[in-house]
XYZ file of C-alpha atoms in Angstrom:
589
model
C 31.976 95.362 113.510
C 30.445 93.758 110.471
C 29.841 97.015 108.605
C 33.227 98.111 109.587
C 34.920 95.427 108.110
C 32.739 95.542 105.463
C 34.278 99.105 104.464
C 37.847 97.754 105.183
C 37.507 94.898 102.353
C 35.774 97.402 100.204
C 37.918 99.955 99.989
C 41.084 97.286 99.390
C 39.384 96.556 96.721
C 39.277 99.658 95.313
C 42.683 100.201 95.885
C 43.578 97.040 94.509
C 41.987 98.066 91.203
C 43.482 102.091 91.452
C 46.879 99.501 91.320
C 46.065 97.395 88.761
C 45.497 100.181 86.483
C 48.789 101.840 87.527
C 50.475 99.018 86.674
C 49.096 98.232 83.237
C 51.859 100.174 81.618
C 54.309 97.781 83.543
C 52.709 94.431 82.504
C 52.315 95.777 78.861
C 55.796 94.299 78.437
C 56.239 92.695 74.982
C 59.441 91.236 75.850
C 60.811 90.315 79.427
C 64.655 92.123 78.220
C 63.690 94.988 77.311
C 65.139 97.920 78.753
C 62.292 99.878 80.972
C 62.740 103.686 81.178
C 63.076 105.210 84.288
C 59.697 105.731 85.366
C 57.479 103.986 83.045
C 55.110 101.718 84.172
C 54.304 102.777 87.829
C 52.403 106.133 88.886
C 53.738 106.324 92.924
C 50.920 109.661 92.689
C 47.776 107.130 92.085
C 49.169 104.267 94.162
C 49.686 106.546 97.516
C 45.698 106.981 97.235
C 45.476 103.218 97.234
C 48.159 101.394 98.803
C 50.972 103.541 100.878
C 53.846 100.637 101.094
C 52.952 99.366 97.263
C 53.298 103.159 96.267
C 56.622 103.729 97.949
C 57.677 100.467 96.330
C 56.815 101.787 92.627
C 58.657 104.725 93.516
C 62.124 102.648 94.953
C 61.537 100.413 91.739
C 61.755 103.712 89.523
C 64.703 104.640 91.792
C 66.560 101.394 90.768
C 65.814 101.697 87.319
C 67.092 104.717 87.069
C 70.354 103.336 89.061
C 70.813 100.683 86.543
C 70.156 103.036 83.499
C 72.910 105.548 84.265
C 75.163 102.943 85.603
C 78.134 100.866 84.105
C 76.873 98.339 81.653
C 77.809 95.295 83.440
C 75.418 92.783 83.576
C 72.475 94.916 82.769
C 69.848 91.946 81.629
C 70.369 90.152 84.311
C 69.797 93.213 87.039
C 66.931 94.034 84.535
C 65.525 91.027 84.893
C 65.466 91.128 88.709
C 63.184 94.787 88.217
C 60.909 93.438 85.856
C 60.447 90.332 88.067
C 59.776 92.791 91.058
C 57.530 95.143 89.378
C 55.454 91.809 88.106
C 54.966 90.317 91.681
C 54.196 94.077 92.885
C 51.341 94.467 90.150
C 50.403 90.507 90.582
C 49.573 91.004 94.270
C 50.149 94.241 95.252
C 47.958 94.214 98.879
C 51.361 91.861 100.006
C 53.322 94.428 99.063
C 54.826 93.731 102.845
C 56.117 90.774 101.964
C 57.674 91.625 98.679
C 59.478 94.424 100.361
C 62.002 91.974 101.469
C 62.888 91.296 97.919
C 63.178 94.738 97.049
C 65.361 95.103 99.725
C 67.934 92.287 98.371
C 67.990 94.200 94.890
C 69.217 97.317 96.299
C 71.508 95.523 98.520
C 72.590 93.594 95.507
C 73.371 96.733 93.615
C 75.076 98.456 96.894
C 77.563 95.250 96.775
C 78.733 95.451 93.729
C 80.044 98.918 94.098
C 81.765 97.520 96.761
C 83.674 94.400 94.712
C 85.543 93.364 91.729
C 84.250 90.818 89.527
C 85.429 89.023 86.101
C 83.660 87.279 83.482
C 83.735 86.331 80.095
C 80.652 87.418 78.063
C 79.865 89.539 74.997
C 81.352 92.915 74.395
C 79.007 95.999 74.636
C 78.459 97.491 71.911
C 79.842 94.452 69.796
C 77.418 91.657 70.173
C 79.395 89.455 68.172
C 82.064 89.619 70.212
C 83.425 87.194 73.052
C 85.940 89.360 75.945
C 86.497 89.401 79.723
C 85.466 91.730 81.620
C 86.910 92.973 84.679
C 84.870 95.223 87.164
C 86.812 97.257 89.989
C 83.713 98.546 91.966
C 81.352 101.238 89.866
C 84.192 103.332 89.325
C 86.037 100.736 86.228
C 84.782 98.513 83.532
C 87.297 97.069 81.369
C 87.568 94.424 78.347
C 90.206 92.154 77.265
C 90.478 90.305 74.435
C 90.982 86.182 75.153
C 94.455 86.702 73.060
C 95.626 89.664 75.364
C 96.265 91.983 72.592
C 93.501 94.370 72.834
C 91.581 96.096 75.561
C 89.509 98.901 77.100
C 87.912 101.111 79.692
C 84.254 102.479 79.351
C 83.633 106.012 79.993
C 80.688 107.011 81.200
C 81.312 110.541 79.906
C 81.892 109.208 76.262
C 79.276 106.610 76.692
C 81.799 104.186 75.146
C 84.375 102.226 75.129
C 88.474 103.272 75.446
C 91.002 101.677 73.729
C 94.001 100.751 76.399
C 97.625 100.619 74.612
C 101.116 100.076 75.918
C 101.460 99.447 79.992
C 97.252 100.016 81.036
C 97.082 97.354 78.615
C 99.260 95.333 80.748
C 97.908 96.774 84.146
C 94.743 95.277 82.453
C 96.102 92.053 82.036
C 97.755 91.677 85.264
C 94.036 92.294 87.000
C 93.081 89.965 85.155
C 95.091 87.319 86.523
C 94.376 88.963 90.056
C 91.061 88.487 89.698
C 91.175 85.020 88.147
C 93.563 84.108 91.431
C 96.286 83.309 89.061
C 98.638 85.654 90.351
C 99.514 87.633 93.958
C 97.507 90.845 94.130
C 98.682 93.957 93.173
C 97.921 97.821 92.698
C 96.958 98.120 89.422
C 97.983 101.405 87.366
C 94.631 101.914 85.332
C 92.316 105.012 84.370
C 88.819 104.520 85.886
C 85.482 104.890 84.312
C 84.070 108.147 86.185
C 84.994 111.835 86.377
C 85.429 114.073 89.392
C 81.950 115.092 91.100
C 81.749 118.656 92.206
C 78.195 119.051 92.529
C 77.288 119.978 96.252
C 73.680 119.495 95.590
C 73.835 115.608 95.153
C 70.781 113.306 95.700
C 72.231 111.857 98.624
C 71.696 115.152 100.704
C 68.495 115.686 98.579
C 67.536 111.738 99.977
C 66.155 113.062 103.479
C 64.227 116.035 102.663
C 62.147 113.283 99.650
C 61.658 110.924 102.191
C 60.414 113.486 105.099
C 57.836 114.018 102.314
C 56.684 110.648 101.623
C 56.515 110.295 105.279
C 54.255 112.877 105.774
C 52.405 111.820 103.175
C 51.846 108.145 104.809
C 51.262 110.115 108.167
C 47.964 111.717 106.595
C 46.070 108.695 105.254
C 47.809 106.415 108.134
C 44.135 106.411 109.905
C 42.745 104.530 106.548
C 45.828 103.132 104.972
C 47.520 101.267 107.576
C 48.182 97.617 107.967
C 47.180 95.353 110.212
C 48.849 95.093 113.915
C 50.525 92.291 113.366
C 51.506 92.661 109.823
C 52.958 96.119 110.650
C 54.742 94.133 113.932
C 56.121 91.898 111.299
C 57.895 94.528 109.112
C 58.871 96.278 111.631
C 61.075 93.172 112.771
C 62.349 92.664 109.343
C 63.611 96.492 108.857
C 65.339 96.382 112.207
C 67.174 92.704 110.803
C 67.728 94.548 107.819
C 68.983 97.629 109.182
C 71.575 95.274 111.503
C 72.939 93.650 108.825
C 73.375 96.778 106.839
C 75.392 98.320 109.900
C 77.596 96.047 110.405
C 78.403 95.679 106.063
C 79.375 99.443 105.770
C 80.515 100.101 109.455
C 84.011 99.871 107.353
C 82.919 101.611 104.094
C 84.477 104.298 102.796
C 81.248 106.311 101.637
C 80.498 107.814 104.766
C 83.306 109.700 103.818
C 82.346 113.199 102.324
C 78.982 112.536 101.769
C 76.769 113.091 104.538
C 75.575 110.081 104.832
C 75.454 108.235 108.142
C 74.927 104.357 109.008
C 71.380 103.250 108.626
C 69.461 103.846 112.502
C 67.372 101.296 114.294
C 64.206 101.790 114.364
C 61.792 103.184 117.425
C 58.824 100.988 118.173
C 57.016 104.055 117.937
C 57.367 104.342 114.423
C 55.470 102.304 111.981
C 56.824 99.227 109.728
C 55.640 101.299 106.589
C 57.239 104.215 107.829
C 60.684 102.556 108.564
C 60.138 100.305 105.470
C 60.159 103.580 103.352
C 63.196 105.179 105.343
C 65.232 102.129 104.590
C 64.614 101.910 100.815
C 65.521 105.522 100.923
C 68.824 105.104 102.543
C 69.716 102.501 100.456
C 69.318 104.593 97.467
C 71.603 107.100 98.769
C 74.267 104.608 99.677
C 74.361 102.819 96.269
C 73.987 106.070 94.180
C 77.515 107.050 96.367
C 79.135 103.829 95.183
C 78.947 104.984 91.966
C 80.632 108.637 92.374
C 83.858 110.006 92.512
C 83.523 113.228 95.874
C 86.326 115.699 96.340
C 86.526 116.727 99.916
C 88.574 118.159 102.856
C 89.285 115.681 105.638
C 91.814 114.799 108.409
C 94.577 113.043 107.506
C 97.519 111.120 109.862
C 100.406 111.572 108.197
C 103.410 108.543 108.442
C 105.025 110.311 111.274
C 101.208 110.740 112.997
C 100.614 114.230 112.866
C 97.072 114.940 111.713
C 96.008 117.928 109.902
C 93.418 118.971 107.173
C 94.290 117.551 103.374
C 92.640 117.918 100.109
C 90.928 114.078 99.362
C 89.496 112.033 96.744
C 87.456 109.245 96.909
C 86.518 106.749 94.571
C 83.033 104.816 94.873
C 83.816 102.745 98.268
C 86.598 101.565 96.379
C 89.844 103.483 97.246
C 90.921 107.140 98.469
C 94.148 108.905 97.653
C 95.127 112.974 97.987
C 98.283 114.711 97.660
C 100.226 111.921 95.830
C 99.120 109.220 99.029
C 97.235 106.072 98.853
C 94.797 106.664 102.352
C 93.563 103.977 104.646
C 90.413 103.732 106.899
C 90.935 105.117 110.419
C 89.295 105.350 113.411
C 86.524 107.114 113.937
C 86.209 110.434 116.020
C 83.157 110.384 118.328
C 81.963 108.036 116.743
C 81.274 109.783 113.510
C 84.491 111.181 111.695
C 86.559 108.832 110.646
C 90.182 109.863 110.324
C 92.282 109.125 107.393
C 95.893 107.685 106.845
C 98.887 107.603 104.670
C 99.505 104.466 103.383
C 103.206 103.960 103.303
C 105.389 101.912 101.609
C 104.547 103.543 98.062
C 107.381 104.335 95.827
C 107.662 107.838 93.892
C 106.614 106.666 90.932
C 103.657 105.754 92.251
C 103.270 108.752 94.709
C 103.575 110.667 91.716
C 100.960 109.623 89.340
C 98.816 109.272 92.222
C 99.388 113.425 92.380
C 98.724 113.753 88.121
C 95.445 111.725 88.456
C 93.795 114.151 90.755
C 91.940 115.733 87.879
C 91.027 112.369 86.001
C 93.375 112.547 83.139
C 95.797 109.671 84.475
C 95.669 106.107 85.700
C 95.401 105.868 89.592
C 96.827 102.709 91.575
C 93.309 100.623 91.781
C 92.971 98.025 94.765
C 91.584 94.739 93.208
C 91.500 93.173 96.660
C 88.126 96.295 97.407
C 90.580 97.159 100.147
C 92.917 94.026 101.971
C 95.550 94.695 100.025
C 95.675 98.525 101.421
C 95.301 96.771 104.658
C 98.208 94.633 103.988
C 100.411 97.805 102.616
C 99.789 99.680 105.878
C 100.849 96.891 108.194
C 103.832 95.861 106.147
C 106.948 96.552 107.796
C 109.980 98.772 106.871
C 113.317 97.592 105.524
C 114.638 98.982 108.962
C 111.730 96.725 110.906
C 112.604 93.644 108.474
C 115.850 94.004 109.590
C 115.272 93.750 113.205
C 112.889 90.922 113.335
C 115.964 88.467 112.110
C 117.194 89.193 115.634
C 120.542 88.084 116.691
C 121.338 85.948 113.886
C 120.432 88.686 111.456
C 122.912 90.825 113.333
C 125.001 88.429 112.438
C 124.737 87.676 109.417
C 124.894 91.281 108.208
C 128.049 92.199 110.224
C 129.907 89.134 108.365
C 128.759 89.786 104.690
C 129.584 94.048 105.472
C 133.010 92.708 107.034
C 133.259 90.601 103.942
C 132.462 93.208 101.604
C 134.412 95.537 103.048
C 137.631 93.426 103.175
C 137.032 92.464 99.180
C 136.321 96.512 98.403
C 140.101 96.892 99.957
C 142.234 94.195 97.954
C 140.068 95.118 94.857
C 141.297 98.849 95.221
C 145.077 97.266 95.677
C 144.370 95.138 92.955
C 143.495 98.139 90.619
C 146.392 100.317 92.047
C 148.984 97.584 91.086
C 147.407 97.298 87.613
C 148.231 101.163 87.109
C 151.932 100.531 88.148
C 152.629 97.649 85.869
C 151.230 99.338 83.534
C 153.470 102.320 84.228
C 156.199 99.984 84.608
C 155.476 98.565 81.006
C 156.016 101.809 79.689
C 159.112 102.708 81.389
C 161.083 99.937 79.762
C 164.420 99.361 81.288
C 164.264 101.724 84.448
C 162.756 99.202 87.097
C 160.689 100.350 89.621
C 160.008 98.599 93.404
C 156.250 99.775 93.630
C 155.181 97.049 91.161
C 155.067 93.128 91.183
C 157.142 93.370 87.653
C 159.767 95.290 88.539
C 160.355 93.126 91.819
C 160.287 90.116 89.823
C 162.593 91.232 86.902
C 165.206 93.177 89.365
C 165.489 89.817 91.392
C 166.128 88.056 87.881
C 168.999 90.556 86.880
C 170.737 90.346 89.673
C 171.770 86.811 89.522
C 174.596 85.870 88.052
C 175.349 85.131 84.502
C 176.582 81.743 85.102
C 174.062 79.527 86.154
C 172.463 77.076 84.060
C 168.813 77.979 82.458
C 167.060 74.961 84.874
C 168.028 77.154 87.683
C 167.179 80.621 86.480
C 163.781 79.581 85.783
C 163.589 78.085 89.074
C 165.141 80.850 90.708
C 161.985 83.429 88.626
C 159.878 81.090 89.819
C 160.462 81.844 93.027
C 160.341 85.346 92.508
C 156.435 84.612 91.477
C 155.766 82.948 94.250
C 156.620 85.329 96.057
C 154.173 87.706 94.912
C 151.268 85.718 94.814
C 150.158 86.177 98.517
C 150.061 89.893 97.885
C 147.406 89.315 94.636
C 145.222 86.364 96.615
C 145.168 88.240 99.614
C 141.652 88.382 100.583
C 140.078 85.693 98.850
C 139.684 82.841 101.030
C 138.240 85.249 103.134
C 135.289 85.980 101.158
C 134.934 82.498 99.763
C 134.579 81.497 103.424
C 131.824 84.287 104.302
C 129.765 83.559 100.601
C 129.564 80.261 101.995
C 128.544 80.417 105.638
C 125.853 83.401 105.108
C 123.324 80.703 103.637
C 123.937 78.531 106.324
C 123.757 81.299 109.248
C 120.115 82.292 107.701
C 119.426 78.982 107.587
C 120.215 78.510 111.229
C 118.036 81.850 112.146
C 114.890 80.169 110.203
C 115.555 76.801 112.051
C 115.252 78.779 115.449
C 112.528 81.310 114.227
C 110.358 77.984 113.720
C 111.041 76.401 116.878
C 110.006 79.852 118.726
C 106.583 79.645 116.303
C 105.730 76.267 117.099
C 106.164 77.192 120.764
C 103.607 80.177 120.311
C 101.351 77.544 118.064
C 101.634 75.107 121.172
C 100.563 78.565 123.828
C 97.560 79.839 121.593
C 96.802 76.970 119.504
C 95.792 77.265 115.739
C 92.962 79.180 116.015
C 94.386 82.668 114.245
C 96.496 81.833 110.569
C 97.560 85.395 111.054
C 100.186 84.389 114.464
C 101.332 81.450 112.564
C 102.119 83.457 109.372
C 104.013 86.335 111.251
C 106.085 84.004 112.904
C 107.199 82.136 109.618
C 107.515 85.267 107.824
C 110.144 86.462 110.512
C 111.478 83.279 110.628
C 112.480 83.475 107.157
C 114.302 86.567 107.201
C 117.549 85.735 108.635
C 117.215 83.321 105.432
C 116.222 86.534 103.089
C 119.764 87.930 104.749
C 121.757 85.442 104.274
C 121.024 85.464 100.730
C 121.400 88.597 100.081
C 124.898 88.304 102.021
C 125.876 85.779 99.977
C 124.969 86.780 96.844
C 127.426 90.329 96.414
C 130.148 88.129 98.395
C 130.228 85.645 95.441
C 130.534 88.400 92.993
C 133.386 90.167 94.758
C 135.020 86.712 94.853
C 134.408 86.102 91.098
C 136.092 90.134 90.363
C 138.806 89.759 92.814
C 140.160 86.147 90.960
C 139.435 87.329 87.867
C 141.191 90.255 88.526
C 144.438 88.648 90.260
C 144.629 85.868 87.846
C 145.173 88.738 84.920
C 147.770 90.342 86.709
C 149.790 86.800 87.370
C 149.106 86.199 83.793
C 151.045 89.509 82.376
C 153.510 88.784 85.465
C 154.546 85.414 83.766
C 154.467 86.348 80.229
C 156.771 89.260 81.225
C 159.042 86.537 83.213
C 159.439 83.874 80.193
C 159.929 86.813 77.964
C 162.663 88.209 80.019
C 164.246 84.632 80.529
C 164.106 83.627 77.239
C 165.514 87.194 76.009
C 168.527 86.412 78.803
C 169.167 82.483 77.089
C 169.321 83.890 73.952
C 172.120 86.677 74.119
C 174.408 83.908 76.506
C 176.575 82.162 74.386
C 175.663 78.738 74.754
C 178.368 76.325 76.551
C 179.230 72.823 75.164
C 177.150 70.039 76.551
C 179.514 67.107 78.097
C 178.447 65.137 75.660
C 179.143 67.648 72.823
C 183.277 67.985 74.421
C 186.241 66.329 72.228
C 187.123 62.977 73.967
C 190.250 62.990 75.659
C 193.099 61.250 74.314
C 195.668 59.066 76.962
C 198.781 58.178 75.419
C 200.044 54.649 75.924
């Protein structure tokens, strides 16, 4: 037992030095921010003699290096900083490599999150130290810059290796995510180009992941009899893969990069298996899944269409960020057996949208970008119709809509009479002398010649007048009517949101408070009938405004016509002596 154990401490020690002097190039650092090469630094060939964990370490730390290096450059000291820093403690210590596998563990999961978030920050602009911008992030597929002033702005392009100046309306997509993202305004789909091109390669690292890692299995498997750790360090990383590989399930049982890519959710695993071996599997899988944030996969996949029939459909897919195909915005479905998950349309788009959705397939357009990483899709799809809107007002809604179309209707009438007697004045105008009885004017002014020449000029204007008057109710027909209904629409909405509240608070006194989401669908059909009545209201107070507007021209040229007849009439009658003009009369005496 002695002698044995005696061998065991020797020949950690000579793996511990085969490490050390793998690792020289990595502590050889001059300066802790300076970029590493992929690869430099760590030999995974020398350290699977030694140390079979530490060695599949190097080789993840390479992996993420290589991540980071062909990656957007967001952040990219401080996510250097956090390899160097690993790579250190690795070389430092390397026979705990065990325990610093947790920590390599966060970085990848670090990375794997942000391709599934938007960020912002202010900070210096690449390429430009001397420059202060914000920077908005939409997942790996879009980095953008804005200028504190708002004037300028861009995209990188990871094809150009550079930045892209945005002009005209991406420039104001770009500002409007900003203000999404600073939570200065209500979210949005933004209309902006994206930072990666199509991926067509079939032979991707993600389906090249399994067949590398069989390998570095089998190469643990052969020097397993020397290299393994002990029992109950190997019991102990065991546990923390299988907490790892819980938490990881249940974080991309919703993500969108199963989709296309052949990858599948991370698997328990068997007590059979080692720690080092499922150690290694995990770090291996987590490559694959953040290397697939960062792509954008063309693929054929089942799609439910809005009226729910299902059938094969060209898709694209963006990172874990958003996928769209054949001018449609698509949402998560469920999954078939437990394996396929089946896409959606998301409706509600307009055909604006649908269309530049169908002229970014190729990459040379903006596509609608989701800075919510997928709750305001979620949102979208669950927001009703105009139709559904409609219905949820209920009885009062009914209501209110059959007044303001009654009201409508009823002003669209005496508007069309309104025009039609504007047509025969006018043609009465024009005719002169020949009166006509299809027309207020000729009414009035027939009425006026046929009274006699004698009366006095107080009762001839008295007696047009009353010819007026007596077309008036014709012209104002109508109006009270839909001054009444402009009027009582607001307060019938109001009435509906009244009892919509009472029926909430009756559901809030049933289920309690527990779920925001009951309280804020009952409010939000509460407020409908309100939404209705408005819109009633608001078209019933214009038809009001056209129809007075309208009548009180045509009374106007009604009563200039009158006084200009009348006064014409006054002034070809010879004027009689007043009584007080008359020679007195003379009595003789």
């Amino acid at each position: 037992m002695i002698n044995c154990r005696g061998n065991s401490w020797a020949l950690r020690l000579v793996r511990a030095a085969c490490l050390c002097l793998a690792l020289l190039p990595g502590l050889a650092l001059g300066e802790e921010e300076r970029v590493i090469p992929p690869g430099e630094g760590l030999n995974p060939g020398a350290l699977g003699l030694a140390l079979p964990l530490a060695a599949e370490m190097a080789r993840s730390l390479a992996a993420l290096e290589s991540v980071i290096a062909g990656d957007l450059p967001f952040l990219v000291r401080q996510r250097q900083a956090r390899v160097i820093n690993l790579r250190q403690a690795l070389a430092a210590d390397p026979l705990l490599a065990h325990e610093q596998w947790a920590s390599l563990v966060a970085a990848w999961r670090q990375e794997l999150a942000y391709g599934r978030d938007t960020d912002g920050w202010r900070g210096l602009l690449v390429g430009d130290p001397a420059r202060e911008v914000d920077y908005l992030r939409l997942g790996r597929v879009g980095l953008y810059f804005l200028t504190p002033d708002g004037r300028e702005g861009g995209v990188w392009s990871l094809a150009e290796a550079g930045w892209r100046v945005l002009e005209g309306a991406e420039l104001a997509e770009l500002r409007k995510g900003q203000a999404i993202v600073r939570e200065r305004r209500a979210p949005a789909l933004l209309a902006l180009p994206v930072s990666l091109a199509p991926h067509d390669d079939e032979t991707d690292r993600s389906r090249r992941a399994p067949l590398s890692m069989a390998m570095g299995v089998e190469a643990m498997n052969e020097d397993r009899a020397e290299a393994r750790l002990a029992d109950d360090v190997d019991a102990e990383l065991h546990k923390q893969v299988s907490r790892q590989v819980g938490e990881l399930r249940d974080e991309l049982a919703e993500s969108w990069l199963r989709l296309g890519s052949g990858l599948a959710l991370p698997s328990r695993p068997d007590a059979s298996v080692s720690g080092i071996e499922a150690s290694a599997t995990l770090l291996r899988e987590l490559e694959a899944w953040t290397e697939e944030s960062g792509r954008w996969r063309r693929f054929e996949a089942p799609v439910a269409d809005a009226g729910g029939h299902i059938a094969p459909r060209e898709v694209a897919r963006l990172g874990d960020l958003l996928a769209f195909g054949g001018g449609d915005l698509l949402r998560r479905g469920a999954f078939e057996n437990g394996e396929t998950q089946r896409l959606a349309v998301v409706e509600g788009l307009s055909s604006w949208q649908r269309t530049r959705l169908a002229s970014a397939w190729t990459g040379q357009g903006p596509l609608l970008l989701d800075p919510t990483a997928g709750r305001l899709l979620e949102v979208l799809s669950a927001q009703p119709t105009l139709v559904e809107r409609f219905h949820q007002g209920g009885a009062v809604g009914y209501v209110v809509v059959a007044l303001g179309g009654f009201g409508l209707f009823a002003a669209l009438l005496q508007y069309a009479y309104l025009l039609v007697v504007s047509l025969r004045l006018r043609r009465q105008r024009r005719a002169g002398e020949s009166l006509r009885d299809n027309n207020p004017l000729g009414r009035v002014l027939g009425r006026f010649r046929s009274l006699s020449d004698g009366l006095p000029p107080e009762a001839l204007e008295a007696r047009l007048d009353e010819a007026l008057l007596a077309e008036l109710p014709r012209l104002e027909r109508g109006q009270g009517l839909v001054k009444l209904l402009a009027a009582v629409a607001p307060l019938l909405g109001l009435l509906g949101t009244v009892i919509g509240m009472i029926v909430t608070f009756q559901a809030i006194t049933v289920y309690g408070t527990g779920d925001p989401q009951l309280m804020a669908g009952g409010i939000s059909q509460a407020l409908v009938t309100t939404v209705l009545g408005l819109i009633t209201a608001v078209p019933l107070l214009f038809a009001y405004t056209a129809l007075v507007s309208r009548c009180r021209r045509l009374v106007g040229l009604l009563e200039g016509h009158a006084s200009a007849a009348l006064a014409e009439h006054l002034e070809m009658t010879p004027a009689s002596p007043s009584p007080t003009q008359r020679e007195p009369h003379v009595v003789s005496t």
